[in-house]
PDB file of C-alpha atoms in Angstrom:
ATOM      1  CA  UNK A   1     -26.084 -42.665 -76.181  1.00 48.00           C
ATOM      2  CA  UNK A   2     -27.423 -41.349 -79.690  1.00 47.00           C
ATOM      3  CA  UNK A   3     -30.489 -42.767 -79.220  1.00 52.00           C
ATOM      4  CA  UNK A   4     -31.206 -40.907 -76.185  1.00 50.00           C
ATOM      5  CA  UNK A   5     -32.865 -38.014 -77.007  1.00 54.00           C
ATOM      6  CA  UNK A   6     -34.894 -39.889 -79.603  1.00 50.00           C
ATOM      7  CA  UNK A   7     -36.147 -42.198 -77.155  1.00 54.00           C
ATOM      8  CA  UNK A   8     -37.169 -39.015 -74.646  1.00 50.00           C
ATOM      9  CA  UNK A   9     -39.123 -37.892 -77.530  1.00 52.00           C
ATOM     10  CA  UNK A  10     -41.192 -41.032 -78.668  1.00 55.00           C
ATOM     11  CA  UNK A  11     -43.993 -42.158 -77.505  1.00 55.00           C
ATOM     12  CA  UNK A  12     -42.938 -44.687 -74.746  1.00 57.00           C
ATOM     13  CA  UNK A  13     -41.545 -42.182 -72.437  1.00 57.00           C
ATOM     14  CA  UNK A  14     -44.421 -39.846 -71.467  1.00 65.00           C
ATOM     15  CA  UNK A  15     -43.689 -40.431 -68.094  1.00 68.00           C
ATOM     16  CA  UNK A  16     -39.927 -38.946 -68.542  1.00 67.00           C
ATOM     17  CA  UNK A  17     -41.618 -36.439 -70.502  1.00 65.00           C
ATOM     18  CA  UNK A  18     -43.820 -35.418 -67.783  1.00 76.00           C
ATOM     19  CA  UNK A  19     -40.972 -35.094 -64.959  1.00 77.00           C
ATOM     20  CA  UNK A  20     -38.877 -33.228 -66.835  1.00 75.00           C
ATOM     21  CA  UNK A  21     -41.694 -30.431 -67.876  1.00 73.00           C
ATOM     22  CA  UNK A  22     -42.558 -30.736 -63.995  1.00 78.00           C
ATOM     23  CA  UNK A  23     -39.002 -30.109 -63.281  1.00 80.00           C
ATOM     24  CA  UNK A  24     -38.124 -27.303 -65.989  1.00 77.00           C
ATOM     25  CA  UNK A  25     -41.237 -25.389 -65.036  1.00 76.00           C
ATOM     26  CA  UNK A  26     -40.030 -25.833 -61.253  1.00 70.00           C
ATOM     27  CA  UNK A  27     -36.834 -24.581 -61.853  1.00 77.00           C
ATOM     28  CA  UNK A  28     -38.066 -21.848 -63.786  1.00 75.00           C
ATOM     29  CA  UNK A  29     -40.472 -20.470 -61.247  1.00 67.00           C
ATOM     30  CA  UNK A  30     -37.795 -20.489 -58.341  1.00 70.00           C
ATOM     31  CA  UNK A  31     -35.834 -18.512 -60.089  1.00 68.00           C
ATOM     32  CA  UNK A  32     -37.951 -15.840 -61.552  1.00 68.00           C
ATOM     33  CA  UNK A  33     -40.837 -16.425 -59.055  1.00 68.00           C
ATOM     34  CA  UNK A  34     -41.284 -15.072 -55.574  1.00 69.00           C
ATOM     35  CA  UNK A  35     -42.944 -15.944 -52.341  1.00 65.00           C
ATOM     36  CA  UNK A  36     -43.842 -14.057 -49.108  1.00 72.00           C
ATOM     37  CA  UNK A  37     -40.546 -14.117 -46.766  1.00 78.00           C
ATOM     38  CA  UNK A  38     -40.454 -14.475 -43.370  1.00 80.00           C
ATOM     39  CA  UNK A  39     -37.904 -13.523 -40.328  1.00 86.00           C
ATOM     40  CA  UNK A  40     -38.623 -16.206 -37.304  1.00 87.00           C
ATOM     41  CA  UNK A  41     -37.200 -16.050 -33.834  1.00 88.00           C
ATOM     42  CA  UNK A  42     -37.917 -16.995 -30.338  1.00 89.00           C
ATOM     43  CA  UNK A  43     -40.267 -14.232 -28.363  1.00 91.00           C
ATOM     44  CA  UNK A  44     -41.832 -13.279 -25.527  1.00 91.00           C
ATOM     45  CA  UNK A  45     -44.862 -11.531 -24.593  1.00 89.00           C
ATOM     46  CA  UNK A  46     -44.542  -8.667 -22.102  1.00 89.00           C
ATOM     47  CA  UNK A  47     -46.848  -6.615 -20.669  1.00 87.00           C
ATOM     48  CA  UNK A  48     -47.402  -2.650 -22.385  1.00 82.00           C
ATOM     49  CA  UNK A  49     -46.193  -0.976 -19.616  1.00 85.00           C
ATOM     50  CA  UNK A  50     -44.814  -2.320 -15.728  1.00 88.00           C
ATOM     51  CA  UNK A  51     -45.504   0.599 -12.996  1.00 90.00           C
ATOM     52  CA  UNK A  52     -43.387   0.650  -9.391  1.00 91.00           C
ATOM     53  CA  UNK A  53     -44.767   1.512  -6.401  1.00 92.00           C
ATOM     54  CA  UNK A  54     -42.908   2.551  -3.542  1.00 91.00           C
ATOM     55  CA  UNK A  55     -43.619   3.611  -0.141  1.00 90.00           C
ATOM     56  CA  UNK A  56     -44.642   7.607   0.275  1.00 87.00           C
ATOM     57  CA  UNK A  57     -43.354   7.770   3.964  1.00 83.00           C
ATOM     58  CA  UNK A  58     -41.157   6.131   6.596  1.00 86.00           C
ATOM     59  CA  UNK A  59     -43.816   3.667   8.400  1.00 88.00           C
ATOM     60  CA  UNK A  60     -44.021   0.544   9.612  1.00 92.00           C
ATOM     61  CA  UNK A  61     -46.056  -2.231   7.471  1.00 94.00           C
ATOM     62  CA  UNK A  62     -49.401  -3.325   9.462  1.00 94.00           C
ATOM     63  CA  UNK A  63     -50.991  -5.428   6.649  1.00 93.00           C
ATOM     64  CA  UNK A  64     -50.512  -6.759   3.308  1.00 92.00           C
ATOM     65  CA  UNK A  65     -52.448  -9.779   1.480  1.00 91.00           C
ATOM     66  CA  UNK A  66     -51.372  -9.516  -2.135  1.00 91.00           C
ATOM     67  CA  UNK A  67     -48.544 -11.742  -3.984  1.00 91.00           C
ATOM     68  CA  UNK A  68     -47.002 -11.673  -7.568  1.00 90.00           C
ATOM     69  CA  UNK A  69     -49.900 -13.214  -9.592  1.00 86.00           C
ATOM     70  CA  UNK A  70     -52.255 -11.313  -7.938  1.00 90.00           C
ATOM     71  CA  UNK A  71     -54.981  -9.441 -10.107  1.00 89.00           C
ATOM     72  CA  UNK A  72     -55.798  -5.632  -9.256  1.00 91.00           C
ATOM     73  CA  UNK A  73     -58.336  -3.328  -9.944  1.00 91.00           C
ATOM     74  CA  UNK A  74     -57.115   0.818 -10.053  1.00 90.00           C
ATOM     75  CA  UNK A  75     -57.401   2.122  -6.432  1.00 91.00           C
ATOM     76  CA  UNK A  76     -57.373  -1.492  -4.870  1.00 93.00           C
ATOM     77  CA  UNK A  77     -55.863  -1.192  -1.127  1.00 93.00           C
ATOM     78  CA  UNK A  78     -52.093  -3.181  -1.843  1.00 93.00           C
ATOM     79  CA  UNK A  79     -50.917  -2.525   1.913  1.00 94.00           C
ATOM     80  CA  UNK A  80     -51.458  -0.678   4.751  1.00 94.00           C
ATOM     81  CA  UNK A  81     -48.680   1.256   6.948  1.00 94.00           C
ATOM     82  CA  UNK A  82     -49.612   2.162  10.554  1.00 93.00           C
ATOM     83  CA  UNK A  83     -50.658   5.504  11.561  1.00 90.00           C
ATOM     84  CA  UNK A  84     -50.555   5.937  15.079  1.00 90.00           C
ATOM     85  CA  UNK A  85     -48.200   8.597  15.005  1.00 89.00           C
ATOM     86  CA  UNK A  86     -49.272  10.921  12.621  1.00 89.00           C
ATOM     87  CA  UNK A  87     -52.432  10.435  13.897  1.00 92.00           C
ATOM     88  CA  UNK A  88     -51.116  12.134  17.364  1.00 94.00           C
ATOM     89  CA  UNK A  89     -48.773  14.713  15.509  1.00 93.00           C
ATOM     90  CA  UNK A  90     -52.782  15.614  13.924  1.00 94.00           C
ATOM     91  CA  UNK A  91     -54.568  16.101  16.843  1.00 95.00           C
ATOM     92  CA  UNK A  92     -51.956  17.933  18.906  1.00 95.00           C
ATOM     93  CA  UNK A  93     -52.030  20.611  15.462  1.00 94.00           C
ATOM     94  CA  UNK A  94     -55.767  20.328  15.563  1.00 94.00           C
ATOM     95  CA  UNK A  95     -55.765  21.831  19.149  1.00 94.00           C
ATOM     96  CA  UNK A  96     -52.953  24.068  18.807  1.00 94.00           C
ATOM     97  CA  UNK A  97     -55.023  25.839  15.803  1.00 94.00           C
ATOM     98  CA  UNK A  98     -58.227  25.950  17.887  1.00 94.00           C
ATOM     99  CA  UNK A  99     -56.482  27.753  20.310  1.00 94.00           C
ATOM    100  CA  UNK A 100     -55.129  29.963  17.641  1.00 93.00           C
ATOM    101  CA  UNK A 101     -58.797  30.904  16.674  1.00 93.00           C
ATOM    102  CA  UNK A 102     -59.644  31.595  20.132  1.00 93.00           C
ATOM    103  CA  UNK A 103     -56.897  34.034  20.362  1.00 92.00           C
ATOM    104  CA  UNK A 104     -57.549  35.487  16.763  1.00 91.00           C
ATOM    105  CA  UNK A 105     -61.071  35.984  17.978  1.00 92.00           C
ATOM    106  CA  UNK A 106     -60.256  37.921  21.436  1.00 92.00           C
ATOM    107  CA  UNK A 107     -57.386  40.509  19.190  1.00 90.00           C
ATOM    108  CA  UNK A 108     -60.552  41.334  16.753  1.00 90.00           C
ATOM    109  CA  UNK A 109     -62.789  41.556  20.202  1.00 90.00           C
ATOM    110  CA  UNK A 110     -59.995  43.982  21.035  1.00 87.00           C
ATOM    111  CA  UNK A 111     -59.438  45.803  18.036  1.00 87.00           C
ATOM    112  CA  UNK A 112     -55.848  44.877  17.786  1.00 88.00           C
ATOM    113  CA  UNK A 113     -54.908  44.158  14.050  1.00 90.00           C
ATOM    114  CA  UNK A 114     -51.245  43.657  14.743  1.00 91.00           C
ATOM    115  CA  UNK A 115     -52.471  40.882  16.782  1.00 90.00           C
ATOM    116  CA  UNK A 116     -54.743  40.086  14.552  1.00 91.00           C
ATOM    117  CA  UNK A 117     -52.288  39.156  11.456  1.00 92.00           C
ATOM    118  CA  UNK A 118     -50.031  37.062  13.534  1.00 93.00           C
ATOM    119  CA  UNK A 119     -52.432  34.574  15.261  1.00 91.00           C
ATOM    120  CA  UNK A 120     -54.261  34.590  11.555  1.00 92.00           C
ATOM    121  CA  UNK A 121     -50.351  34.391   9.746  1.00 94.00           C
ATOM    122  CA  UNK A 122     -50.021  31.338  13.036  1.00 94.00           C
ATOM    123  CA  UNK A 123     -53.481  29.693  12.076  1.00 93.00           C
ATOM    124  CA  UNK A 124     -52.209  29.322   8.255  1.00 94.00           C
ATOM    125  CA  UNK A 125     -49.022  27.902   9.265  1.00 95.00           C
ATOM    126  CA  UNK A 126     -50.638  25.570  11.817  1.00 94.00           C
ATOM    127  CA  UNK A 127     -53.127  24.271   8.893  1.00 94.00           C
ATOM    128  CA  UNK A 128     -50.671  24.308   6.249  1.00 95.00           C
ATOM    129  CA  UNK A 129     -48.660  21.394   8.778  1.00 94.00           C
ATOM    130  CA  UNK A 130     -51.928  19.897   9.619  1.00 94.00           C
ATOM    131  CA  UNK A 131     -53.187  19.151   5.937  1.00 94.00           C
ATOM    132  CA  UNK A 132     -49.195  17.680   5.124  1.00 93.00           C
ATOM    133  CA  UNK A 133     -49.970  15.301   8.184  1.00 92.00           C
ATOM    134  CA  UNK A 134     -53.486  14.564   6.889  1.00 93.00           C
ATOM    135  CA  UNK A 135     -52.182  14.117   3.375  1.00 91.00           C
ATOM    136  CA  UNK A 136     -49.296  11.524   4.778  1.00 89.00           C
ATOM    137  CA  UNK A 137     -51.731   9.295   6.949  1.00 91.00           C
ATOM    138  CA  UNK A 138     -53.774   9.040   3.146  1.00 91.00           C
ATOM    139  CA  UNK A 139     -51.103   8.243   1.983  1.00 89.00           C
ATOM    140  CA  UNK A 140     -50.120   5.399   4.357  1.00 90.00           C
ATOM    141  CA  UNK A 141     -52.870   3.335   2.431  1.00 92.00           C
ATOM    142  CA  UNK A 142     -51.183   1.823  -0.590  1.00 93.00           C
ATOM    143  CA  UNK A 143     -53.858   1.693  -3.471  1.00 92.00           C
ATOM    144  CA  UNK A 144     -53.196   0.192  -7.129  1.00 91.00           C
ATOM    145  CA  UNK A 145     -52.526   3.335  -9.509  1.00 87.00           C
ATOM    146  CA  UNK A 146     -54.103   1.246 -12.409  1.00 86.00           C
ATOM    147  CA  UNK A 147     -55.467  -2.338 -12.924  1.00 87.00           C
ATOM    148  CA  UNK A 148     -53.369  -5.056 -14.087  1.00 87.00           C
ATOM    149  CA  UNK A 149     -51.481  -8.015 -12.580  1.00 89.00           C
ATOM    150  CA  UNK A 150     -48.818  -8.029  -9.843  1.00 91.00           C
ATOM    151  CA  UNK A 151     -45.188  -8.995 -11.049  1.00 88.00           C
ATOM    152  CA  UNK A 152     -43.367  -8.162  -8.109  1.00 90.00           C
ATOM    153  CA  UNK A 153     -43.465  -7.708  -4.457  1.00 90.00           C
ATOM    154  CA  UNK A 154     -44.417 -10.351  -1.724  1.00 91.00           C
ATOM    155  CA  UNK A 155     -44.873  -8.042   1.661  1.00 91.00           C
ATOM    156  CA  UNK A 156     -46.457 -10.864   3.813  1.00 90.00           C
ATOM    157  CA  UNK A 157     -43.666 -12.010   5.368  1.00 90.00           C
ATOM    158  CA  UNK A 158     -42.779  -8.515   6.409  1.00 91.00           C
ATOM    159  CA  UNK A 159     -45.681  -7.457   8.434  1.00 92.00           C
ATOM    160  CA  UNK A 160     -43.918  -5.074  11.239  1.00 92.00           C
ATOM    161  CA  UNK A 161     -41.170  -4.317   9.273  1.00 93.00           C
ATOM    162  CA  UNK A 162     -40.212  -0.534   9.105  1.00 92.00           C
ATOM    163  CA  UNK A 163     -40.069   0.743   5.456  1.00 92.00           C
ATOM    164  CA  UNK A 164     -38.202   4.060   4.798  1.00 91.00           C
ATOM    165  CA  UNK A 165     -39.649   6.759   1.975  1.00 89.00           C
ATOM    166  CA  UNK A 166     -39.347   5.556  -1.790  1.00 88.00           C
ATOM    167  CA  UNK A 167     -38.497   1.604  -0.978  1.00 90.00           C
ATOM    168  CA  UNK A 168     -39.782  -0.682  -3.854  1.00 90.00           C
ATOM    169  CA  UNK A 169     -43.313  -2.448  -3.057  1.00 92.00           C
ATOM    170  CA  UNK A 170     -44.723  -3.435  -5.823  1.00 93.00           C
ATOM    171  CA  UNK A 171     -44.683  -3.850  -9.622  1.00 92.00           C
ATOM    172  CA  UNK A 172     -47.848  -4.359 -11.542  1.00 93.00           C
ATOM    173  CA  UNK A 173     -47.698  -4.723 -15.055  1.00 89.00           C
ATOM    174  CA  UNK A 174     -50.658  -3.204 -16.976  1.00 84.00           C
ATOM    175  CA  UNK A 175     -51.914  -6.266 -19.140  1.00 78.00           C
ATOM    176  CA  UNK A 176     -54.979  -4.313 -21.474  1.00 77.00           C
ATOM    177  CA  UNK A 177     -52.191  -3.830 -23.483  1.00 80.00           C
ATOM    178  CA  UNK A 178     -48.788  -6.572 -24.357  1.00 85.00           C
ATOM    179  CA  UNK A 179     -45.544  -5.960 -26.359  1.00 88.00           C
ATOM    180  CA  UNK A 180     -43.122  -8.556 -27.980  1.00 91.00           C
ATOM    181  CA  UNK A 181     -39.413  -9.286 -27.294  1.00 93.00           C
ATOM    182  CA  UNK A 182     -37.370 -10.943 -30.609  1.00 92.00           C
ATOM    183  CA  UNK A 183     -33.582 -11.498 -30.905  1.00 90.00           C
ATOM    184  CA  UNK A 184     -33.270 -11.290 -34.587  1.00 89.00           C
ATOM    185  CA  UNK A 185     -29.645 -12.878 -36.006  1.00 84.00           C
ATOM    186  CA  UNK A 186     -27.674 -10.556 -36.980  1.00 83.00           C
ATOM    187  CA  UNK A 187     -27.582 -11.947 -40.746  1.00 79.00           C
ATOM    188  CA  UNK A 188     -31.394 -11.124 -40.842  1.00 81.00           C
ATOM    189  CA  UNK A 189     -31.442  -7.766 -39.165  1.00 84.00           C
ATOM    190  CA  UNK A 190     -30.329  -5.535 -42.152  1.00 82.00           C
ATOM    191  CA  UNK A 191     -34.005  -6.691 -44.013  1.00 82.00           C
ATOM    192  CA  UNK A 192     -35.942  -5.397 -40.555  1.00 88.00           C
ATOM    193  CA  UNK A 193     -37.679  -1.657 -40.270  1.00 88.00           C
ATOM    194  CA  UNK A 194     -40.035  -0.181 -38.101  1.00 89.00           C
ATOM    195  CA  UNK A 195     -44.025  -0.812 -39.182  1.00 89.00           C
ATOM    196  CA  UNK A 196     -43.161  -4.238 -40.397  1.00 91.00           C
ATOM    197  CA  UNK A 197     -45.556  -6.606 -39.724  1.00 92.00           C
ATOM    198  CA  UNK A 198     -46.077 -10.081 -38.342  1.00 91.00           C
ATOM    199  CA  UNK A 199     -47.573 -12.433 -36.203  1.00 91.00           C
ATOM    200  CA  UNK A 200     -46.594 -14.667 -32.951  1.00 92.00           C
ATOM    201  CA  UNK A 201     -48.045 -17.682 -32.102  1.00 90.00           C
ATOM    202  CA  UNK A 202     -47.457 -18.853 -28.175  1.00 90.00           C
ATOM    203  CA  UNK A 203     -46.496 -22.320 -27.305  1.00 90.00           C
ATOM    204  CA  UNK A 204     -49.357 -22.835 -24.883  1.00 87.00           C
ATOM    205  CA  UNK A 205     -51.822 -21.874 -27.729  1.00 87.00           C
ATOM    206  CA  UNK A 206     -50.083 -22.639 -30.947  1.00 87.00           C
ATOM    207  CA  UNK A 207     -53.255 -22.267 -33.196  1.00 86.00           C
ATOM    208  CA  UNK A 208     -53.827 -19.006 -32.358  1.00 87.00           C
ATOM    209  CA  UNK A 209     -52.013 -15.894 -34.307  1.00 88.00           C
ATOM    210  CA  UNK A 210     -51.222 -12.693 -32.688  1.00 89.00           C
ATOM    211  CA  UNK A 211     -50.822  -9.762 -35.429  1.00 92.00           C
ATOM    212  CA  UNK A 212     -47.842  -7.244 -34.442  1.00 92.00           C
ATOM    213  CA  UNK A 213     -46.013  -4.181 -35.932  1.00 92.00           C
ATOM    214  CA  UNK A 214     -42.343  -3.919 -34.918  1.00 93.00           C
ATOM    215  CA  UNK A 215     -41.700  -0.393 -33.391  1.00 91.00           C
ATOM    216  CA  UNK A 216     -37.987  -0.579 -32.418  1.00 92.00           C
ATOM    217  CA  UNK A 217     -34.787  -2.309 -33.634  1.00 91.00           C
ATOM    218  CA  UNK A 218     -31.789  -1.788 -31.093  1.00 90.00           C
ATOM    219  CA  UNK A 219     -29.290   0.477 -33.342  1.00 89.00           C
ATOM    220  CA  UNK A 220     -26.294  -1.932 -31.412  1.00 88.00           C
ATOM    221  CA  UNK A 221     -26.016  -6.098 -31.485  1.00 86.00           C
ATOM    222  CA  UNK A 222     -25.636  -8.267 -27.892  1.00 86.00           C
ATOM    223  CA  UNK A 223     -25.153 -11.311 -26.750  1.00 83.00           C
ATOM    224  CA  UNK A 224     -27.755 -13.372 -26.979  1.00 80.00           C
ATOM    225  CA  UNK A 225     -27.580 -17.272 -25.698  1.00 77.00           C
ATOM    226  CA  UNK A 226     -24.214 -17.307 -26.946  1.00 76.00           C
ATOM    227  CA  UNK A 227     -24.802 -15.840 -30.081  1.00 80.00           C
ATOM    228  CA  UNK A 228     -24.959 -12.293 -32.093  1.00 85.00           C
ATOM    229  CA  UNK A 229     -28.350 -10.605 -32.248  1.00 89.00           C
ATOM    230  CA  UNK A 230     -30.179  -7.634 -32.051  1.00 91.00           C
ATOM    231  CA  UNK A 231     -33.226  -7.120 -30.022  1.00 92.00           C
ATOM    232  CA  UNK A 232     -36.419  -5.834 -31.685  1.00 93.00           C
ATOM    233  CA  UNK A 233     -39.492  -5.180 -30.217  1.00 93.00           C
ATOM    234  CA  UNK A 234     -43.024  -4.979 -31.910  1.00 93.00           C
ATOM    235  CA  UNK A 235     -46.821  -3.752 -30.393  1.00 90.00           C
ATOM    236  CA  UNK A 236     -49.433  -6.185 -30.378  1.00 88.00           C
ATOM    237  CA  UNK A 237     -52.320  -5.150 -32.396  1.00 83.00           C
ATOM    238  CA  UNK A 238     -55.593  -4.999 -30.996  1.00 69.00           C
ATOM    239  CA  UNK A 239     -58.116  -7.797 -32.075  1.00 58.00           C
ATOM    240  CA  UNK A 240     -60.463 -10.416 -31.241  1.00 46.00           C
ATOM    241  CA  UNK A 241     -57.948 -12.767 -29.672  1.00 48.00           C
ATOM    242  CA  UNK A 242     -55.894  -9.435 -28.083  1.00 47.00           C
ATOM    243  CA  UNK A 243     -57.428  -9.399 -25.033  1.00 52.00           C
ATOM    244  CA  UNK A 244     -57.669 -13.663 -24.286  1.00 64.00           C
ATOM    245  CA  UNK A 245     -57.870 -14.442 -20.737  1.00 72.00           C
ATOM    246  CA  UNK A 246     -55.342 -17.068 -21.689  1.00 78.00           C
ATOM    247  CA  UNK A 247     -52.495 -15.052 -22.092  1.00 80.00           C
ATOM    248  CA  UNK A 248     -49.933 -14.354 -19.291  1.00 80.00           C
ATOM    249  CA  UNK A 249     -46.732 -12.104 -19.353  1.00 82.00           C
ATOM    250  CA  UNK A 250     -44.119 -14.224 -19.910  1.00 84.00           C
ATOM    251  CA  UNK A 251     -45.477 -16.687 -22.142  1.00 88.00           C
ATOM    252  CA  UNK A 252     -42.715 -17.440 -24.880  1.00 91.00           C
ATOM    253  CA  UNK A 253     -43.359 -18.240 -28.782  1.00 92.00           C
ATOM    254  CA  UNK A 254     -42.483 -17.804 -32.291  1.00 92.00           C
ATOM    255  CA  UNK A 255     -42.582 -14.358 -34.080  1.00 92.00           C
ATOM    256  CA  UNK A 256     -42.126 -14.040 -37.841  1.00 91.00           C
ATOM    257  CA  UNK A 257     -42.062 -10.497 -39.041  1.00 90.00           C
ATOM    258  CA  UNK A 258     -43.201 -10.499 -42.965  1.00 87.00           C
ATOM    259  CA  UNK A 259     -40.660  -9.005 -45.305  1.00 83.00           C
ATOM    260  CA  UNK A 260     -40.879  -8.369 -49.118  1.00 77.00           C
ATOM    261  CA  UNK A 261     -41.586 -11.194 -51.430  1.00 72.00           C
ATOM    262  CA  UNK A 262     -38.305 -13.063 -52.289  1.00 69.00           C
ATOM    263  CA  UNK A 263     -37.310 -15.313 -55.059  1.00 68.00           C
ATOM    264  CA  UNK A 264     -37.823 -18.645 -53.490  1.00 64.00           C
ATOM    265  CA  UNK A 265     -34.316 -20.030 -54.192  1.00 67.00           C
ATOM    266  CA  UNK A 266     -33.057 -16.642 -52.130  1.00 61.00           C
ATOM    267  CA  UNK A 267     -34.796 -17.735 -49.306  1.00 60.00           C
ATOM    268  CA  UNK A 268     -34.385 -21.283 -49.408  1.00 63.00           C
ATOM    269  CA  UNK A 269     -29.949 -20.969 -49.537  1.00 65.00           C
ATOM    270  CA  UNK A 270     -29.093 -17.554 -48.925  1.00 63.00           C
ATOM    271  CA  UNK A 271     -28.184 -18.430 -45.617  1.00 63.00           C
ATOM    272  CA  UNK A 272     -25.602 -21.484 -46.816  1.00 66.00           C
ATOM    273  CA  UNK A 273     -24.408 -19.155 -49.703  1.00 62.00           C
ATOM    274  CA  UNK A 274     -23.513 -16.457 -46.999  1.00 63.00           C
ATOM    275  CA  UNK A 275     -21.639 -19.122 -44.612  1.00 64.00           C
ATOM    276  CA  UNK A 276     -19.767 -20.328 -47.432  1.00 70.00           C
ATOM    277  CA  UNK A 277     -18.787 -17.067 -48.605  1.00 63.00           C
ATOM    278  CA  UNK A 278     -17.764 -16.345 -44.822  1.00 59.00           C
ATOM    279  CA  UNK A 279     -15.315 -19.805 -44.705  1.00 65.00           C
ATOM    280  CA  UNK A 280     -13.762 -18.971 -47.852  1.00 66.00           C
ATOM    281  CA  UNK A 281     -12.776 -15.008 -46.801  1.00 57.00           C
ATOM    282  CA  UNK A 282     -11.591 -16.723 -43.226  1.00 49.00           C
TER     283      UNK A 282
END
């Protein structure tokens, strides 16, 4: 045992020399070095923004062709509502206010101005009612209010079905722009902030890395597949590989959100020094 350290120090044990120099200067830099840290956690892409679209009158549904999956441009037709009616209710106003000129036209032949203001006060009421009806048959044609990709709303089956005013159609998510879902644990949520940054990579294209900046934290925790977590959601920054035909809403990943450089023996057992400290207080 005395000769020991006199034997690590001659010149047969280089080799024990070496490791422990390899293993002092190891030691040394994961304590008083640091490396990048990172928070990981399932995600899932979403799309910027999902619009409804309801129906603008009670009608009955004459023809629709689009499903969920569907790809629209703004001011695409998504279904049609019949207009028979209204078409009627038009043309009886369009007669009633020609006869309404007529008459305005014989009171001025007549010089009769109290006459005169009520078939002109009639004629305005009578066009007022017709441009409503005129507005309502436009508006029996269902167009896309921007371009994106259908998420909801199959109307095939339901061709001669009678819809009543503000019934859900459609939903078309807007895809020029995506967000990300993450349900941070609750032990990592305290190092999160708004502006972080990060980047998600999708299982269907693991290569690829899509740069984000987290925008909201939820201020309370839920339950999350059983477990504690809060829900934070980040903005996909534009790039080269932002706008990949590839990528569908609903495509799930891994996000890691970059936090301040961390000693590495922090980051490699903070978490087992925190679970033992919770079994010892329980």
């Amino acid at each position: 045992l005395l000769r020991a350290p006199f034997e690590f120090f001659s010149s047969h044990a280089m080799g024990k020399k070496l490791v422990a120099v390899v293993l002092a200067a190891f030691m040394s830099w994961s304590w008083f070095g640091s490396i990048p840290f990172q928070v990981s956690a399932p995600s899932e892409l979403l799309p910027g923004s999902v619009l409804a679209v309801g129906v603008p009158v009670d009608a009955t549904l004459i023809s629709a062709d689009l499903a969920p999956g569907d790809e629209v441009m703004e001011g695409d037709v998504l279904a049609v509502f019949a207009t028979e009616s209204l078409a009627l209710e038009a043309k009886s106003l369009e007669s009633k206010l020609a006869v309404v000129r007529i008459e305005e036209n014989l009171a001025i032949s007549k010089s009769d101005p109290v006459e005169v203001s009520m078939k002109r006060a009639l004629a305005k009421e009578l066009t007022a009612d017709l441009n409503l009806v005129l507005h309502k048959i436009d508006l029996a044609t269902i167009r896309s209010p921007s371009s994106g990709v259908i998420v909801e709303g199959d109307l095939r089956e339901r061709i001669g079905d009678s819809f009543t005013k503000g019934e859900s159609l459609f939903r078309i998510a807007d895809t020029s722009s995506y967000r990300l879902q993450m349900w941070i644990d609750e032990a990592d949520v305290d190092v999160l902030k708004t502006t972080q940054k990060g980047s998600f990579s999708a299982f269907a294209r693991p290569e690829v890395n899509f740069p984000f900046t987290v925008h909201r934290i939820a201020p309370g925790a839920a339950s999350h597949e059983e477990q504690n977590a809060f829900l934070v959601e980040a903005t996909i920054d534009e790039g080269e590989d932002g706008n990949a035909d590839w990528i569908r809403t609903g495509m799930e990943g891994v996000g890691s959100i970059d936090i301040e450089s961390r000693r590495p023996l922090w980051i490699w057992f903070h978490g087992l020094v925190d679970t033992m400290r919770m079994k010892s207080w329980l």
